Amino acid sequence: LEDCTFSDNLGLYRAGGLSLRDSDVRVSSCTFSGNSAFNGTFWGDGGALFTELGSPELTNCTFSDNKAYNGGGIYNEGQAAKIINCTFFGNDADVGSGLYVYDGTPEVKNCIFWNDGGGNEIVENGAVAVVTQSVVRGGFPSGSSIITADPGLGPLADNGGLTLTHAIAAGSSALDSGTSAGAPSTDQRGVSRPQGSGYDIGAFELAVSSGGGGGCGVLSAPFPGLLLLVLPLVLLFSK
């Protein structure tokens, strides 16, 4: 599944956007927004995505404003999923606003978890989530290279590409802070990685302007400077 949008869907108790069972599907450059798992009385599991068994791989995906009881973004059960360079923002759940892991060992790398319930971003239940090089609001004690500073995410918007994303700006804690090991060569929009001194964390890579460089350019010079550059040529050819 590539360049897909799952938006404003309702799952009956589970899987507001997408349900995977015993699947090794690869999901890349997709956006899950405004989905919920609710049966009319009780909130369920996996507001955006419910995965059970198998080893799916999610890369360069955005999970925004999804809601459930367990796993506002993703409910992961009994599997070794890979979640790489994904952004979780504004999701809501009583348990695991970004990710809820039950009896599994998912690998989470270069991801942003910045939701409304600090300290409730990633919750494990009989599981061990291997979380590295990620921005996690409230931290994740068992992870490594975890950043807790605000990534400064922009609103969900058309920032280029085929799906909506949350942009980061200069000064973001996610900027140049990721690892290149296993990271995708582009971001969710197709912008090449890395742009700066390192890989950005999350689904959005901040493009670095090439700038004007050194030296001088005739076309970019103000009028007096342009005249000084052109006048010698006019005198030369008038002889």
mmCIF file of C-alpha atoms in Angstrom, residues 84-164:
data_model
loop_
_atom_site.group_PDB
_atom_site.id
_atom_site.type_symbol
_atom_site.label_atom_id
_atom_site.label_comp_id
_atom_site.label_asym_id
_atom_site.label_seq_id
_atom_site.Cartn_x
_atom_site.Cartn_y
_atom_site.Cartn_z
ATOM 1 C CA ILE A 84 10.222 3.358 10.509
ATOM 2 C CA ASN A 85 10.238 7.142 9.992
ATOM 3 C CA CYS A 86 6.579 7.570 10.909
ATOM 4 C CA THR A 87 4.918 10.552 12.569
ATOM 5 C CA PHE A 88 2.246 10.156 15.276
ATOM 6 C CA PHE A 89 0.634 13.463 16.212
ATOM 7 C CA GLY A 90 -2.545 14.382 18.077
ATOM 8 C CA ASN A 91 -3.808 10.814 18.471
ATOM 9 C CA ASP A 92 -5.892 9.962 21.536
ATOM 10 C CA ALA A 93 -6.335 6.800 23.633
ATOM 11 C CA ASP A 94 -6.749 5.815 27.265
ATOM 12 C CA VAL A 95 -3.846 3.407 26.811
ATOM 13 C CA GLY A 96 -1.102 4.103 24.269
ATOM 14 C CA SER A 97 -2.157 7.229 22.415
ATOM 15 C CA GLY A 98 0.384 6.551 19.690
ATOM 16 C CA LEU A 99 1.134 2.830 19.917
ATOM 17 C CA TYR A 100 -0.191 -0.034 22.056
ATOM 18 C CA VAL A 101 1.788 -3.280 21.924
ATOM 19 C CA TYR A 102 0.336 -6.553 23.191
ATOM 20 C CA ASP A 103 2.554 -9.644 23.288
ATOM 21 C CA GLY A 104 4.852 -8.607 20.460
ATOM 22 C CA THR A 105 8.305 -7.217 19.695
ATOM 23 C CA PRO A 106 7.898 -4.397 17.178
ATOM 24 C CA GLU A 107 10.893 -2.393 15.986
ATOM 25 C CA VAL A 108 10.298 1.360 16.096
ATOM 26 C CA LYS A 109 12.944 3.628 14.593
ATOM 27 C CA ASN A 110 13.197 7.309 13.579
ATOM 28 C CA CYS A 111 9.602 8.015 14.669
ATOM 29 C CA ILE A 112 7.846 10.963 16.297
ATOM 30 C CA PHE A 113 5.229 10.382 19.029
ATOM 31 C CA TRP A 114 3.789 13.719 20.053
ATOM 32 C CA ASN A 115 0.204 13.453 21.204
ATOM 33 C CA ASP A 116 -1.984 14.833 23.979
ATOM 34 C CA GLY A 117 -1.133 12.361 26.739
ATOM 35 C CA GLY A 118 2.526 12.807 27.641
ATOM 36 C CA GLY A 119 3.943 9.564 29.057
ATOM 37 C CA ASN A 120 1.163 7.590 27.375
ATOM 38 C CA GLU A 121 2.618 7.560 23.884
ATOM 39 C CA ILE A 122 3.834 3.938 23.741
ATOM 40 C CA VAL A 123 2.408 1.313 26.081
ATOM 41 C CA GLU A 124 3.549 -2.320 26.329
ATOM 42 C CA ASN A 125 1.508 -5.227 27.665
ATOM 43 C CA GLY A 126 3.453 -8.478 27.831
ATOM 44 C CA ALA A 127 5.606 -7.102 25.051
ATOM 45 C CA VAL A 128 8.953 -5.457 24.411
ATOM 46 C CA ALA A 129 8.953 -2.607 21.923
ATOM 47 C CA VAL A 130 12.436 -1.866 20.587
ATOM 48 C CA VAL A 131 12.309 1.915 20.228
ATOM 49 C CA THR A 132 15.394 3.803 19.016
ATOM 50 C CA GLN A 133 16.323 7.244 17.642
ATOM 51 C CA SER A 134 12.819 8.609 18.206
ATOM 52 C CA VAL A 135 11.124 11.709 19.599
ATOM 53 C CA VAL A 136 8.690 10.624 22.335
ATOM 54 C CA ARG A 137 6.716 13.075 24.431
ATOM 55 C CA GLY A 138 7.234 12.129 28.075
ATOM 56 C CA GLY A 139 10.084 9.785 27.113
ATOM 57 C CA PHE A 140 10.324 6.001 26.830
ATOM 58 C CA PRO A 141 12.671 4.631 29.542
ATOM 59 C CA SER A 142 13.481 1.304 27.885
ATOM 60 C CA GLY A 143 14.301 2.907 24.531
ATOM 61 C CA SER A 144 17.645 4.185 23.298
ATOM 62 C CA SER A 145 18.524 7.634 21.913
ATOM 63 C CA ILE A 146 15.092 8.957 22.885
ATOM 64 C CA ILE A 147 14.469 12.704 22.487
ATOM 65 C CA THR A 148 11.840 14.409 24.646
ATOM 66 C CA ALA A 149 12.064 17.976 23.288
ATOM 67 C CA ASP A 150 9.150 19.361 21.231
ATOM 68 C CA PRO A 151 9.563 18.537 17.509
ATOM 69 C CA GLY A 152 7.540 21.624 16.573
ATOM 70 C CA LEU A 153 5.185 19.911 14.148
ATOM 71 C CA GLY A 154 3.023 21.965 11.841
ATOM 72 C CA PRO A 155 -0.656 21.205 11.136
ATOM 73 C CA LEU A 156 -1.671 18.360 8.841
ATOM 74 C CA ALA A 157 -1.366 19.961 5.421
ATOM 75 C CA ASP A 158 -0.442 19.597 1.771
ATOM 76 C CA ASN A 159 3.314 20.000 1.972
ATOM 77 C CA GLY A 160 3.910 18.376 -1.406
ATOM 78 C CA GLY A 161 3.602 14.768 -2.476
ATOM 79 C CA LEU A 162 0.377 12.767 -2.754
ATOM 80 C CA THR A 163 -0.607 12.626 0.935
ATOM 81 C CA LEU A 164 -0.894 15.131 3.787
#
